[in-house]
Short mmCIF file of C-alpha atoms and ligand atoms in Angstrom, two decimals:
data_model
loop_
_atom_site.label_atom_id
_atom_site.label_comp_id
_atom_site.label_asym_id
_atom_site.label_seq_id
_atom_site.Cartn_x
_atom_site.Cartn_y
_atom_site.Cartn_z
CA UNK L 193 105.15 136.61 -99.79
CA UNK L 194 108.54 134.49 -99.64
CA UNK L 195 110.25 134.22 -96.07
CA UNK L 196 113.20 132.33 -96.89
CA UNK L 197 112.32 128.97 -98.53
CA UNK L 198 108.80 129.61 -97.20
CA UNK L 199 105.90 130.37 -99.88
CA UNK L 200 103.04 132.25 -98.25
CA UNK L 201 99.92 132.09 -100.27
CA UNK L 202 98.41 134.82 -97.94
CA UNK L 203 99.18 137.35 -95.09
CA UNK L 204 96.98 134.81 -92.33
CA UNK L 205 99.46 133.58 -89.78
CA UNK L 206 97.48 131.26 -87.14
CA UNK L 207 99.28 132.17 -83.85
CA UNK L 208 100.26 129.71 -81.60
CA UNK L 209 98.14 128.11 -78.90
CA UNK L 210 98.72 126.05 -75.95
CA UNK L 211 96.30 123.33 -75.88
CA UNK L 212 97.10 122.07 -71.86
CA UNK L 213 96.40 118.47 -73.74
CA UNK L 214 99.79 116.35 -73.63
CA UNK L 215 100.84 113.77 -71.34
CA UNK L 216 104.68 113.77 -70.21
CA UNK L 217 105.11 116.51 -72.98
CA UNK L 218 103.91 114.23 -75.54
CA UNK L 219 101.09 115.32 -78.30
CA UNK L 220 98.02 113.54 -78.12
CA UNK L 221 94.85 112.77 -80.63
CA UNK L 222 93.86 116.20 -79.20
CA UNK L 223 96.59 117.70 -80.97
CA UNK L 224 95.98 115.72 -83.96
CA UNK L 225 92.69 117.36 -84.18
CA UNK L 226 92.99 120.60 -83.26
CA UNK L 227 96.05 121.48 -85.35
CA UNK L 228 94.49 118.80 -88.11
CA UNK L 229 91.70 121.33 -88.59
CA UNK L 230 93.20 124.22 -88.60
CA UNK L 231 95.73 122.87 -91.64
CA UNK L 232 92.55 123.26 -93.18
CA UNK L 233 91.90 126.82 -92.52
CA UNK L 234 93.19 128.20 -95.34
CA UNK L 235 95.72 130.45 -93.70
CA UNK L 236 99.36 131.06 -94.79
CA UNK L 237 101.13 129.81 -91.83
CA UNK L 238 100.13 127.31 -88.69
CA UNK L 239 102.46 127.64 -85.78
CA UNK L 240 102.40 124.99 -82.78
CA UNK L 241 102.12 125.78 -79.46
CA UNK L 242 104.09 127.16 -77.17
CA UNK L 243 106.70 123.50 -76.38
CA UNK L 244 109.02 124.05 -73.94
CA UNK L 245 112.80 122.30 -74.26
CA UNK L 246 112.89 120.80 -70.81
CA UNK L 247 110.38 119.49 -68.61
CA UNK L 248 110.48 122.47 -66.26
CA UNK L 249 110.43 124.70 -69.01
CA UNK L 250 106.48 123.92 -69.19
CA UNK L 251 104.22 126.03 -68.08
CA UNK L 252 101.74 123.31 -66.55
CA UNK L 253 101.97 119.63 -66.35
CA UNK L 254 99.88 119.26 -69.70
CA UNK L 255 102.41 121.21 -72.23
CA UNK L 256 103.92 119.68 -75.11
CA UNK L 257 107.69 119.51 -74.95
CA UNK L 258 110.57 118.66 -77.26
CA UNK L 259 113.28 117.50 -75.16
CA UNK L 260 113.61 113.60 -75.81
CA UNK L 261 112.67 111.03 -78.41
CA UNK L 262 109.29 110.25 -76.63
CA UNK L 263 108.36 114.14 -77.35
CA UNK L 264 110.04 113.93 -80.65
CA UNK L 265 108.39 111.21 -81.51
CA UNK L 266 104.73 112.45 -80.72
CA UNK L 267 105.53 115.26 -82.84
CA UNK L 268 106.56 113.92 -85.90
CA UNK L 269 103.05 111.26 -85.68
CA UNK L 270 101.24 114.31 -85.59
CA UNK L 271 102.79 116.22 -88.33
CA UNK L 272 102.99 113.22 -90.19
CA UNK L 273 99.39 112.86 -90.24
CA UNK L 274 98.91 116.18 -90.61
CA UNK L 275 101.13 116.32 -93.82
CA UNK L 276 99.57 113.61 -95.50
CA UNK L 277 96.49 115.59 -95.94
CA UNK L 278 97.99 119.52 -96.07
CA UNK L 279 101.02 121.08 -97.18
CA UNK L 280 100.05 124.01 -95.22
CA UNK L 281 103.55 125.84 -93.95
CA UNK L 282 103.85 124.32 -90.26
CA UNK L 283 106.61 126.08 -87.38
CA UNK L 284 107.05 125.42 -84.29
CA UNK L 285 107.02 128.13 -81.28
CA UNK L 286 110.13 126.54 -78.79
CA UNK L 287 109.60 127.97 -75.24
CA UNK L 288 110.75 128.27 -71.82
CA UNK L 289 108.29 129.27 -69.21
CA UNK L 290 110.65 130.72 -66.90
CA UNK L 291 109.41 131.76 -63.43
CA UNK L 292 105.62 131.55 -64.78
CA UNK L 293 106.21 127.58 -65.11
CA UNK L 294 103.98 124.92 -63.08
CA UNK L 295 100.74 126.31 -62.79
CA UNK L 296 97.35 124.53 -63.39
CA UNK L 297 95.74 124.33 -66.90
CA UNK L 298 93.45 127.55 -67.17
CA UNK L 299 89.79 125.56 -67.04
CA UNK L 300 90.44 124.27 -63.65
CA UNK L 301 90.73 126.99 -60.56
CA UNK L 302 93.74 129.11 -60.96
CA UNK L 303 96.80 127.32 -58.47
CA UNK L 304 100.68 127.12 -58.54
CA UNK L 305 102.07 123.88 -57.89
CA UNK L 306 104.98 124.02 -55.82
CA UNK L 307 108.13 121.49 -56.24
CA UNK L 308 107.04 118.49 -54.09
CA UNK L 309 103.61 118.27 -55.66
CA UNK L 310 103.28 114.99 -58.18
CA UNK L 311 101.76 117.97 -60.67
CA UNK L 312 104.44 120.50 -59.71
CA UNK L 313 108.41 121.14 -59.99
CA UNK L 314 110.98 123.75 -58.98
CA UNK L 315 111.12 126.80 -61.93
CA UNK L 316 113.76 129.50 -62.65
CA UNK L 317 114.20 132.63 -63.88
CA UNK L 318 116.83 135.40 -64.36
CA UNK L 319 116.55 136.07 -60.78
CA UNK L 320 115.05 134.63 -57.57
CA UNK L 321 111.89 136.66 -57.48
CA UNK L 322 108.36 135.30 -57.71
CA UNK L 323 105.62 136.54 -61.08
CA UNK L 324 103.36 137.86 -57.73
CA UNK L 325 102.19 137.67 -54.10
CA UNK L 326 101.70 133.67 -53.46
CA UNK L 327 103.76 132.54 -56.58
CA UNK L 328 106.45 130.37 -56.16
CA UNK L 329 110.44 131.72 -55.90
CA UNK L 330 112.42 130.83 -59.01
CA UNK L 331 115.63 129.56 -58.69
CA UNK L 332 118.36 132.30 -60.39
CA UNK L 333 119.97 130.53 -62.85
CA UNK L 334 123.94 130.18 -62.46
CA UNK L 335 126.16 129.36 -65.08
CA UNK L 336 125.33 125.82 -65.44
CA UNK L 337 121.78 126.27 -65.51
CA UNK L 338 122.03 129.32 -68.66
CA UNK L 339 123.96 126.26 -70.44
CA UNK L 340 122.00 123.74 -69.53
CA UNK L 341 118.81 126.38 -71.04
CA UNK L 342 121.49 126.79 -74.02
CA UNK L 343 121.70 123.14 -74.91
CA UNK L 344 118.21 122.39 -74.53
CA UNK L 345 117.09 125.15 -76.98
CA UNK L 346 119.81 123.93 -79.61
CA UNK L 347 119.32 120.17 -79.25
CA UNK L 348 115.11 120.88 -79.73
CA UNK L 349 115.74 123.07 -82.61
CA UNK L 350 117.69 119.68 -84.19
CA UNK L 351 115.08 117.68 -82.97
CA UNK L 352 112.11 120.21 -84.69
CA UNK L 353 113.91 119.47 -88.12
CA UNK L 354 113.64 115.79 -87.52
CA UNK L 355 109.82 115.97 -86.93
CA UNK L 356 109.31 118.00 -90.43
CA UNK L 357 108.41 121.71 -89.36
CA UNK L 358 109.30 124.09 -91.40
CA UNK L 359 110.40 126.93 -89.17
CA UNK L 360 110.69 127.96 -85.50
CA UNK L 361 109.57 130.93 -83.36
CA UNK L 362 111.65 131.63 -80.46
CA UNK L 363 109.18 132.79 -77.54
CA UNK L 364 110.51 135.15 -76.38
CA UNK L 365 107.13 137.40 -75.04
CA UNK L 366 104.35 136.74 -72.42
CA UNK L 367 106.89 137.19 -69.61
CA UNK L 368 108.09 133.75 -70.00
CA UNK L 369 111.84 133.24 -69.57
CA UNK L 370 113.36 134.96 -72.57
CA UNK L 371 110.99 137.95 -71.63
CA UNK L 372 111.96 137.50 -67.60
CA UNK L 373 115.34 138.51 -69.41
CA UNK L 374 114.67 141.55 -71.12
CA UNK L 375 112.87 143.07 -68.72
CA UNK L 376 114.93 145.32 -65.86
CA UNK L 377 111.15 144.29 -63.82
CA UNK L 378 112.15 140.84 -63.61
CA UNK L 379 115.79 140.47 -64.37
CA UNK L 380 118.15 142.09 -61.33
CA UNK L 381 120.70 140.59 -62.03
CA UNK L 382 124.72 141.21 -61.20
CA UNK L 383 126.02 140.03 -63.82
CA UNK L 384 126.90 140.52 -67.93
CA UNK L 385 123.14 138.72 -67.93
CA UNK L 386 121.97 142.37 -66.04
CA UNK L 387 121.77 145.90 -65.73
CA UNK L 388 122.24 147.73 -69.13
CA UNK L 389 120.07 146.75 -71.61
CA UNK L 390 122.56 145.72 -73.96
CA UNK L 391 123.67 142.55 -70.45
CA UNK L 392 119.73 141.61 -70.92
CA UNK L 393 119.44 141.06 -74.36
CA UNK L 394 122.13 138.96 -74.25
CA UNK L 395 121.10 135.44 -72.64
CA UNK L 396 118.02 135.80 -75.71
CA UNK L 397 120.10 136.31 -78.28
CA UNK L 398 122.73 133.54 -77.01
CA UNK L 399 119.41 131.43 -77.91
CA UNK L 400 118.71 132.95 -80.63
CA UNK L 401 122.14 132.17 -81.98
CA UNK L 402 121.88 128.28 -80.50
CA UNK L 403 118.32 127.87 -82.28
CA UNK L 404 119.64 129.24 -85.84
CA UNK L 405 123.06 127.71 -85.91
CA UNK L 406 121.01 123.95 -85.03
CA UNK L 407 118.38 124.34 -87.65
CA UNK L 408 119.04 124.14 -90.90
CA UNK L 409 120.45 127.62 -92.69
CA UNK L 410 117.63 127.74 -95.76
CA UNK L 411 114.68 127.14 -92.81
CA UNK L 412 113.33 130.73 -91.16
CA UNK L 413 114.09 131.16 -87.55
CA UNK L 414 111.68 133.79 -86.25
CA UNK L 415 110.97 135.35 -82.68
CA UNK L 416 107.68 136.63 -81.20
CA UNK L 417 108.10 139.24 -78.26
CA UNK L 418 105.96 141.58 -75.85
CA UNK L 419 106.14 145.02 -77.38
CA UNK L 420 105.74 146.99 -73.39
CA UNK L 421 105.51 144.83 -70.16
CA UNK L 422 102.79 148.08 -70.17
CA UNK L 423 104.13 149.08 -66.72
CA UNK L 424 106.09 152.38 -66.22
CA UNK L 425 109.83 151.09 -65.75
CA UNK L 426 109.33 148.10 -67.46
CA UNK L 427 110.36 146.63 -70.95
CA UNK L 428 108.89 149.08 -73.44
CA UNK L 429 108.63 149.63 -77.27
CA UNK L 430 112.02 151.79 -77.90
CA UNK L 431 113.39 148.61 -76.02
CA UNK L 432 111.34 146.27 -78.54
CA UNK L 433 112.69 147.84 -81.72
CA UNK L 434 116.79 147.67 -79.83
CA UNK L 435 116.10 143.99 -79.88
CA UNK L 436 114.29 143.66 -83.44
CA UNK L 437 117.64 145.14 -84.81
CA UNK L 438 119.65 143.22 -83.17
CA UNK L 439 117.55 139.68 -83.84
CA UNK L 440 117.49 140.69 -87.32
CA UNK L 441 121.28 141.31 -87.11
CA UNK L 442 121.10 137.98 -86.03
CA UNK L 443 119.82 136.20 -88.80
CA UNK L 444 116.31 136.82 -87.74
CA UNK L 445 113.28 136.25 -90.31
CA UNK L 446 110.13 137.52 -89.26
CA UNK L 447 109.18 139.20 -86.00
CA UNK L 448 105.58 138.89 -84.38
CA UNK L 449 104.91 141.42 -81.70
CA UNK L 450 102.52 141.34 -78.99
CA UNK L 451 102.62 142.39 -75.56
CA UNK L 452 102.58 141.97 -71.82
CA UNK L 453 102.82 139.25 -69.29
CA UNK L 454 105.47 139.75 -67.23
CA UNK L 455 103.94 141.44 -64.17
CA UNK L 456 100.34 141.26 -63.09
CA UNK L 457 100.17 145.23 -62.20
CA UNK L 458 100.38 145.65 -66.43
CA UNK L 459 97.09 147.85 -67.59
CA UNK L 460 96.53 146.39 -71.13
CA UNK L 461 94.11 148.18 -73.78
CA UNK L 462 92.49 145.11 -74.56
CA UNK L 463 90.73 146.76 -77.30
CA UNK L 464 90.39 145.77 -81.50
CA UNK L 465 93.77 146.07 -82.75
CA UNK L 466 95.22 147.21 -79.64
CA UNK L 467 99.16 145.88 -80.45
CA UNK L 468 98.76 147.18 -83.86
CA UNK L 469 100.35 150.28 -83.15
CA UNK L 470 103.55 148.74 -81.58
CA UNK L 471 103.69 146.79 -84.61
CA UNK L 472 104.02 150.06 -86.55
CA UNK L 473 106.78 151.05 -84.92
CA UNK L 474 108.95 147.61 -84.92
CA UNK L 475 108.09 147.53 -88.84
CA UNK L 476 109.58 151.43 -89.22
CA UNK L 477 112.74 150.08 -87.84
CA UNK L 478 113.65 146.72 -89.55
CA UNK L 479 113.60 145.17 -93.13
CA UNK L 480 112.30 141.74 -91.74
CA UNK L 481 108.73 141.13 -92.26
CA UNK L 482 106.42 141.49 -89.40
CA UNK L 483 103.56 140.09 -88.23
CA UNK L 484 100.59 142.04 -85.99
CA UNK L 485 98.65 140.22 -83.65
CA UNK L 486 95.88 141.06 -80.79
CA UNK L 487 91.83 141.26 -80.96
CA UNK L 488 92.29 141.22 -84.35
CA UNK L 489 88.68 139.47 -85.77
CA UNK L 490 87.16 141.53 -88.96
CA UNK L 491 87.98 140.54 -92.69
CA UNK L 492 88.24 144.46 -93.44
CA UNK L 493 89.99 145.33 -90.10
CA UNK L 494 92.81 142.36 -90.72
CA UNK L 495 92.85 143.99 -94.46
CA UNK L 496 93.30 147.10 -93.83
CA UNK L 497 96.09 146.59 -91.14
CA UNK L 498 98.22 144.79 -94.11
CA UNK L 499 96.99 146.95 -96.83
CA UNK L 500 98.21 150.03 -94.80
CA UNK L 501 101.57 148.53 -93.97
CA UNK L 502 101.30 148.38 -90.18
CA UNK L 503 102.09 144.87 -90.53
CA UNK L 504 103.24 142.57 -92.95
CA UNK L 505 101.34 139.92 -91.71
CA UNK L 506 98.13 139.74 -88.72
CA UNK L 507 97.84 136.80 -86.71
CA UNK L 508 94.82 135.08 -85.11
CA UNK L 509 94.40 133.45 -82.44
CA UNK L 510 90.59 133.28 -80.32
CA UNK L 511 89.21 134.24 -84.03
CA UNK L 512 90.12 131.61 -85.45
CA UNK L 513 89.40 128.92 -82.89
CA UNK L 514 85.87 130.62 -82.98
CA UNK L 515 85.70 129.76 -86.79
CA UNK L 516 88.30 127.57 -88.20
CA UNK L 517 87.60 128.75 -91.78
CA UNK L 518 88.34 132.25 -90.78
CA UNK L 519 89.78 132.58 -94.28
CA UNK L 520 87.66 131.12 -96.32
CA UNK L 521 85.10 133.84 -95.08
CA UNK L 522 87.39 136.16 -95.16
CA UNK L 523 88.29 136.00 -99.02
CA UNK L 524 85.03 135.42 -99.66
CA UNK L 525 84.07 138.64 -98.03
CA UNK L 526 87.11 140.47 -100.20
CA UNK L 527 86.94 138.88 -103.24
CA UNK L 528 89.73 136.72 -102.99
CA UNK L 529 90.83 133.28 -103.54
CA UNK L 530 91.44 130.21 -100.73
CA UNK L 531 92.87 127.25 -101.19
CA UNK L 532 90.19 124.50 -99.84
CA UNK L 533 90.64 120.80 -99.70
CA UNK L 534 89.32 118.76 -102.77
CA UNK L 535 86.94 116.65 -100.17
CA UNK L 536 85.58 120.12 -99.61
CA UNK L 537 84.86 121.54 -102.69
CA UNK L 538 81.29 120.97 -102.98
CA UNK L 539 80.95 123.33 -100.34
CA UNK L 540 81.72 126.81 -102.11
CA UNK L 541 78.92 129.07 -101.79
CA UNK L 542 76.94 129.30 -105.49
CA UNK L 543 77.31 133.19 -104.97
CA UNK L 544 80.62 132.57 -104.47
CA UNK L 545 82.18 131.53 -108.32
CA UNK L 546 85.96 131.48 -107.67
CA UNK L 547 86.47 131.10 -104.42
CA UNK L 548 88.55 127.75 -104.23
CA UNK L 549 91.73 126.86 -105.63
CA UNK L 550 91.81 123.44 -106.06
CA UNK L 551 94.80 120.96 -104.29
C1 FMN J 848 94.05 129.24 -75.93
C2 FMN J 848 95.21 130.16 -76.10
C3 FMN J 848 96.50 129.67 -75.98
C4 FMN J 848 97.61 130.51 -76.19
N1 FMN J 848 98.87 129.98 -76.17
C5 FMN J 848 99.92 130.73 -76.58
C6 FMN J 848 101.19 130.15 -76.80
O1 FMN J 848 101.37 128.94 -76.70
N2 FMN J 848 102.20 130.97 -77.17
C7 FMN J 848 102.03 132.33 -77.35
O2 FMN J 848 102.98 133.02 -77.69
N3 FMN J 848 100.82 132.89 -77.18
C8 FMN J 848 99.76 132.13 -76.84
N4 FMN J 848 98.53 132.68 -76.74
C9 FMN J 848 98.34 134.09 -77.14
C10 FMN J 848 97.89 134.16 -78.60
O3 FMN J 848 98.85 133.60 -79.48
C11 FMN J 848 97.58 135.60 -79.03
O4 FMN J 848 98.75 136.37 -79.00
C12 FMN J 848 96.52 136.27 -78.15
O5 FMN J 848 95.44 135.39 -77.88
C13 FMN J 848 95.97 137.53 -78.81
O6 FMN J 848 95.45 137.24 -80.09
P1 FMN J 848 93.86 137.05 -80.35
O7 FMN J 848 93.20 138.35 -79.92
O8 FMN J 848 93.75 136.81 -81.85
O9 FMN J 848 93.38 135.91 -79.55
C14 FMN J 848 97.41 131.88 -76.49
C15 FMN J 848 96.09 132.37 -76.57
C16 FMN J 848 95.02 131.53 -76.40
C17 FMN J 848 93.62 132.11 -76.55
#
């Protein structure tokens, strides 16, 4: 499938990933290996991590960022390196983490570090109320502070074409701050940023708007959002598909749902193919291509979500950290073709003929 100027050789997107591995925002060897491998994987489409556009846009100390030269430059190194050995399609997921910014990195115990901690800094959010009991209180952001949010977005999406990626996700799920937006749980605001849902769809798609008119127009600008906050009053899927219409209105190219994050009361069906069904609905309701995502692990499960046209596309995520050749097994296991490296060759299964496309 085309998106754009983009040639997918297959419907495997590898969903992005925050590694809690950069210093100062800055990629490290870490990230050199971890996304080095997975150009590897065979898959269709390998999207970096979650990097916020300003420092407090992180959601621990350890993010990668993209808001000056030092970031930029870490980046490109990476990519660079990366490209030398893969032409695998590469974009970029540019985040905000809102209210849900300056917590530890999830292997060490579970803490929020407030502003005058070394590790910690002051976040913000649509309003001034905290993710849960013992979090810290966002700053609301006034006038100045949506601009300065504006800027930053528009000024990393210029900086993203400089380090070679070939699109950009907008986060705007997970109850990070484009989320803390849409969602009447955690936006209570006064203002045309508030209230109808029309007022909180608006600061996203002012970033929307500031991310495609900075990147260049043949290069897909896509967004990933939380299909239901899954909490009775909260952000919910007839709300989703509003804003998939109007992103793709936008200029939008692709649409990944998934789902929760913004509240910890949410009760989520963590079950096999549990967002699948939101992703139904989103795809009933726009022409843009869209991509399913969630405890999605089996060859014939992933197949048959595509093949029945839930989804245009399934992404992994834990499944394919698990096994980095995810689709190599899988087109093995369905008769299909994969694209391997030609210092891997020699390592195609005798029972398996045709299974690599050479370089
Ligand atoms: C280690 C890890 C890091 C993640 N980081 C991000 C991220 O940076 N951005 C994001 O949108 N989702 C992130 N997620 C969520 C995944 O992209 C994905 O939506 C979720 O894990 C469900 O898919 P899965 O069942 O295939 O793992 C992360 C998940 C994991 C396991």
């Amino acid at each position: 499938m085309r998106i754009m100027n983009l040639n997918l050789r297959n419907r495997i997107v590898i969903a992005p990933m925050c590694q809690y591995s950069a210093v100062d925002g800055c990629m490290t060897d870490w990230h050199l290996i971890h996304l080095g491998h997975l150009a590897l994987s065979g898959a269709a489409l390998l999207t970096i991590e979650a990097t916020a556009v300003l420092p407090e846009g992180r959601i621990s100390y350890a993010d990668v960022g993209l808001w000056n030269d030092e970031t930029e430059a870490a980046i490109t190194r990476t990519l660079s390196s990366i490209r030398r050995w893969s032409d695998i399609p590469i974009a970029i997921q540019l985040a905000h983490a809102g209210r849900k910014a300056s917590t530890e990195v999830p292997w060490k115990p579970p803490r929020w570090y407030p502003p005058d901690d070394p590790l910690g800094w002051q976040s913000v959010a649509p309003s001034a109320i905290p993710f849960s009991e013992g979090a810290p209180t966002p700053t609301a952001l006034d006038r100045d502070g949506l601009r300065r949010v504006r800027d930053a977005f528009a000024a990393a999406a210029i900086r993203a074409e400089r380090t070679g990626v070939d699109a950009i996700q907008l986060h705007s799920a997970h109850g990070y701050l484009m989320h803390e937006f849409l969602s009447p749980i955690s936006n209570h605001r006064t203002d045309e940023y508030g209230g109808s849902l029309e007022n909180r769809m608006r600061f996203p798609l002012e970033i929307f708007d500031a991310i495609r008119a900075a990147f260049p127009a043949h290069k897909p600008v896509s967004a990933r959002v939380s299909g239901t906050d899954w909490i009775e009053g909260g952000w919910d899927i007839e709300q989703t598909i509003a804003f998939a219409q109007k992103l793709e209105e936008h200029g939008c190219a692709a649409i990944h749902i998934s789902s929760g994050g913004l509240h910890p009361a949410q009760k989520v069906p963590a079950v096999p193919s549990y967002q699948v069904p939101l992703a139904r609905r989103v795809k009933a309701a726009v022409r843009m291509p869209v991509v399913a995502v969630g405890l999605i692990t089996g060859f014939e499960q992933a197949e048959a979500i595509v093949a029945t046209g839930d989804a245009d596309f399934i992404a992994l995520a834990r499944a394919i950290l698990y096994n980095p050749r995810w689709p190599w097994h899988a087109a093995a296991a369905l008769g299909a073709h994969v694209k391997a490296p030609n210092q891997y060759l020699r390592s195609q299964p005798v029972r398996f003929k045709d299974l690599f496309t050479m370089e």
